[in-house]
Short mmCIF file of C-alpha atoms in Angstrom, two decimals:
data_model
loop_
_atom_site.label_atom_id
_atom_site.label_comp_id
_atom_site.label_asym_id
_atom_site.label_seq_id
_atom_site.Cartn_x
_atom_site.Cartn_y
_atom_site.Cartn_z
CA MET A 250 -11.96 74.20 -40.62
CA PRO A 251 -12.97 70.55 -40.63
CA THR A 252 -14.95 69.23 -43.56
CA PRO A 253 -18.19 67.46 -43.15
CA ASP A 254 -16.62 63.99 -43.74
CA SER A 255 -14.09 64.47 -40.83
CA ARG A 256 -16.25 65.77 -38.06
CA PRO A 257 -17.33 63.45 -35.19
CA THR A 258 -20.85 62.05 -35.48
CA ARG A 259 -23.42 61.32 -32.68
CA ASN A 260 -22.17 57.70 -32.55
CA GLY A 261 -18.51 58.53 -32.00
CA PRO A 262 -15.44 59.61 -33.88
CA PHE A 263 -16.05 57.67 -37.13
CA GLN A 264 -15.74 59.09 -40.45
CA ASP A 265 -18.90 57.69 -42.06
CA GLN A 266 -21.50 54.92 -42.00
CA THR A 267 -19.17 52.62 -44.14
CA SER A 268 -16.64 52.65 -41.36
CA MET A 269 -19.21 51.71 -38.82
CA ASN A 270 -20.41 48.82 -40.95
CA LYS A 271 -16.84 47.52 -41.34
CA LEU A 272 -16.26 47.67 -37.55
CA LYS A 273 -19.50 45.74 -36.91
CA SER A 274 -18.55 43.06 -39.43
CA LEU A 275 -15.17 42.68 -37.73
CA GLY A 276 -16.76 42.27 -34.30
CA THR A 277 -19.17 39.64 -35.60
CA ALA A 278 -16.20 37.71 -37.21
CA LEU A 279 -14.22 37.84 -33.95
CA ALA A 280 -17.18 36.46 -31.98
CA LEU A 281 -17.73 33.61 -34.40
CA CYS A 282 -14.06 32.76 -34.18
CA TRP A 283 -14.19 32.55 -30.40
CA LEU A 284 -17.24 30.29 -30.45
CA ALA A 285 -15.56 28.02 -32.95
CA THR A 286 -12.54 27.43 -30.55
CA ALA A 287 -14.86 26.75 -27.64
CA CYS A 288 -16.87 24.02 -29.36
CA THR A 289 -16.32 20.94 -31.42
CA ASP A 290 -17.49 20.53 -35.04
CA ASP A 291 -20.92 19.14 -33.75
CA GLY A 292 -21.44 22.06 -31.40
CA ALA A 293 -20.66 20.12 -28.22
CA PRO A 294 -18.20 21.57 -25.72
CA ALA A 295 -14.65 20.62 -26.42
CA GLU A 296 -13.10 17.78 -24.34
CA PRO A 297 -10.50 18.86 -21.77
CA ALA A 298 -6.91 18.03 -22.53
CA ALA A 299 -5.90 14.55 -21.32
CA ASN A 300 -3.55 14.23 -18.36
CA PRO A 301 0.15 14.27 -19.13
CA PRO A 302 1.53 10.75 -19.62
CA ALA A 303 3.15 8.95 -16.71
CA PRO A 304 6.99 8.69 -16.75
CA ALA A 305 8.30 6.05 -19.02
CA SER A 306 10.44 4.38 -16.41
CA ALA A 307 9.38 3.18 -12.97
CA PRO A 308 11.62 3.65 -9.90
CA THR A 309 14.27 1.01 -9.71
CA ALA A 310 14.75 -1.30 -6.74
CA ASP A 311 17.63 -0.68 -4.25
CA PRO A 312 20.57 -2.52 -5.70
CA ALA A 313 21.88 -3.23 -2.20
CA ALA A 314 18.75 -5.10 -1.21
CA PRO A 315 19.29 -8.91 -1.00
CA VAL A 316 17.46 -11.15 -3.49
CA GLN A 317 15.73 -13.83 -1.46
CA THR A 318 15.09 -17.23 -3.01
CA PRO A 319 12.58 -19.78 -1.64
CA ALA A 320 13.92 -22.07 1.07
CA ARG A 321 14.40 -25.79 0.30
CA LEU A 322 13.41 -28.73 2.54
CA SER A 323 15.37 -31.94 2.41
CA ASN A 324 16.51 -34.83 4.55
CA TRP A 325 19.48 -34.06 6.68
CA GLU A 326 22.10 -36.81 6.44
CA THR A 327 25.35 -35.31 7.73
CA PRO A 328 26.29 -36.81 11.14
CA LEU A 329 25.96 -34.02 13.70
CA GLU A 330 28.63 -35.66 15.87
CA SER A 331 31.37 -34.78 13.41
CA ALA A 332 30.27 -31.12 13.03
CA THR A 333 32.19 -28.11 14.46
CA GLU A 334 30.08 -26.25 17.10
CA SER A 335 29.68 -22.43 17.16
CA PRO A 336 27.69 -20.18 19.50
CA LEU A 337 27.17 -17.48 16.87
CA CYS A 338 23.58 -17.65 15.83
CA TYR A 339 19.98 -17.25 16.92
CA LEU A 340 16.48 -18.06 15.66
CA ASP A 341 14.39 -15.04 16.49
CA ALA A 342 10.93 -15.96 15.21
CA VAL A 343 8.82 -18.55 13.46
CA ASN A 344 5.82 -17.28 11.61
CA GLY A 345 6.49 -13.86 13.08
CA MET A 346 6.23 -15.12 16.67
CA PRO A 347 9.04 -15.62 19.28
CA ALA A 348 9.46 -18.87 21.09
CA THR A 349 7.34 -19.55 24.07
CA GLY A 350 9.01 -21.65 26.79
CA GLY A 351 11.89 -22.30 24.44
CA ALA A 352 9.74 -23.78 21.71
CA PHE A 353 7.84 -22.66 18.55
CA GLN A 354 4.46 -24.05 17.70
CA VAL A 355 3.66 -24.82 13.99
CA SER A 356 1.32 -27.06 11.90
CA ALA A 357 2.48 -29.77 9.68
CA ASN A 358 2.05 -29.29 5.92
CA ALA A 359 1.39 -25.58 6.48
CA PRO A 360 3.53 -22.56 5.43
CA VAL A 361 6.33 -21.57 7.68
CA VAL A 362 8.71 -18.63 7.88
CA MET A 363 11.86 -18.78 10.02
CA GLU A 364 13.91 -15.64 10.86
CA GLY A 365 17.23 -15.19 12.56
CA TRP A 366 20.91 -14.59 12.03
CA LEU A 367 24.09 -16.66 11.69
CA SER A 368 27.85 -15.95 11.72
CA THR A 369 31.00 -17.88 10.92
CA LEU A 370 33.53 -18.40 13.68
CA ASP A 371 35.63 -15.60 12.20
CA LEU A 372 32.71 -13.14 12.28
CA GLN A 373 31.67 -13.28 8.62
CA ALA A 374 28.18 -13.60 7.16
CA PRO A 375 27.97 -17.02 5.41
CA PRO A 376 26.09 -16.99 2.10
CA GLU A 377 23.65 -19.72 3.13
CA VAL A 378 22.12 -21.17 6.21
CA THR A 379 20.55 -24.60 6.92
CA ILE A 380 18.04 -24.89 9.74
CA ILE A 381 18.27 -28.41 11.03
CA LEU A 382 15.16 -30.14 12.47
CA ASP A 383 16.69 -32.82 14.66
CA GLY A 384 14.03 -35.43 15.58
CA ALA A 385 13.00 -39.01 14.82
CA MET A 386 14.01 -37.95 11.33
CA ASP A 387 16.30 -35.15 10.50
CA PHE A 388 15.33 -32.45 8.07
CA GLY A 389 17.23 -29.35 6.67
CA ILE A 390 15.60 -26.05 5.56
CA SER A 391 18.20 -24.32 3.40
CA GLY A 392 17.99 -20.62 2.52
CA ALA A 393 20.16 -17.54 1.79
CA THR A 394 21.40 -14.97 4.29
CA GLY A 395 21.64 -11.28 3.38
CA ILE A 396 18.88 -9.72 5.61
CA THR A 397 20.11 -6.51 7.26
CA ARG A 398 20.97 -7.04 10.95
CA ASP A 399 22.66 -3.94 12.21
CA ASP A 400 22.03 -5.06 15.78
CA VAL A 401 24.26 -8.07 15.32
CA ALA A 402 27.00 -5.97 13.65
CA GLN A 403 26.92 -3.61 16.54
CA ALA A 404 26.78 -6.30 19.26
CA TYR A 405 29.99 -7.93 17.92
CA ASN A 406 31.57 -4.72 16.65
CA ALA A 407 31.77 -6.35 13.23
CA PRO A 408 30.36 -4.26 10.35
CA GLN A 409 30.77 -7.34 8.07
CA LEU A 410 27.81 -8.90 9.92
CA ALA A 411 25.41 -6.20 8.89
CA ARG A 412 23.78 -8.71 6.41
CA SER A 413 24.00 -11.88 8.51
CA GLY A 414 20.21 -12.21 8.81
CA PHE A 415 18.04 -14.75 7.06
CA LYS A 416 14.36 -15.35 6.39
CA ALA A 417 13.59 -18.85 5.23
CA GLU A 418 10.20 -19.24 3.78
CA LEU A 419 8.56 -22.63 2.99
CA SER A 420 5.14 -22.95 1.29
CA GLU A 421 4.63 -26.27 3.07
CA LEU A 422 6.40 -27.81 6.03
CA ALA A 423 6.17 -31.40 4.91
CA VAL A 424 7.41 -33.25 8.02
CA GLU A 425 5.83 -35.67 10.51
CA PRO A 426 4.30 -34.20 13.60
CA GLY A 427 6.56 -34.25 16.71
CA THR A 428 9.16 -32.23 18.51
CA TYR A 429 12.38 -31.24 16.78
CA THR A 430 15.54 -29.72 18.17
CA LEU A 431 16.50 -26.68 16.11
CA LEU A 432 20.05 -26.16 14.93
CA LEU A 433 21.61 -23.62 12.52
CA SER A 434 24.40 -24.83 10.21
CA HIS A 435 26.63 -23.51 7.52
CA GLU A 436 29.64 -24.79 5.51
CA SER A 437 33.14 -23.29 6.16
CA ALA A 438 36.16 -24.54 4.27
CA GLY A 439 34.57 -27.93 3.67
CA THR A 440 33.55 -28.30 7.30
CA THR A 441 30.01 -28.38 8.62
CA VAL A 442 29.55 -25.78 11.46
CA VAL A 443 26.52 -26.22 13.73
CA CYS A 444 25.09 -23.68 16.17
CA LYS A 445 22.67 -24.62 18.95
CA PRO A 446 20.31 -21.84 19.89
CA GLY A 447 18.64 -24.00 22.55
CA LEU A 448 15.17 -23.97 20.92
CA ALA A 449 12.68 -26.58 19.72
CA LEU A 450 10.01 -26.81 17.05
CA GLN A 451 6.75 -28.45 18.00
CA VAL A 452 4.99 -29.61 14.93
CA GLN A 453 1.36 -30.54 15.37
#
């Protein structure tokens, strides 16, 4: 037969009032603990966690991409009569525009960008191209090749011409106004090779 101390009370299966008081104290402590974790020391809501840091290293550039250097403008002094001629070149655009009526229109002392391709006579991509402005005075714009031109490689069935393109950029075309015949030149075994794309540059 159960003793008075072990019988259930009206408030539930607790042994006595002392047990009830202990449980209430434990519940109060748990509630205070939860409030402490949800607030800062001054009672304000805790700040959300910061975003995770960005990766330490940025994506690296494609190692196969060519490194283009600014083009150089200078006087052209090599006699064109002594140069070896080649048909393997073209000047596709000047300042992003194709030729109109066989000529490009540009302004003197303004930026200029010339794009095209060039090959040696044995179907190799030369490391450098010089765009000759043949006029009352001759000028040369020198720049590096290395721009991808898969169309040229396919047209000549020569994979080695896949980087025969060039993009020569000048911050200022410091030449006298006038009409210049455009030629593309490169050096091969100590010989100047000149290609004539049949285009002109009209500088206004």
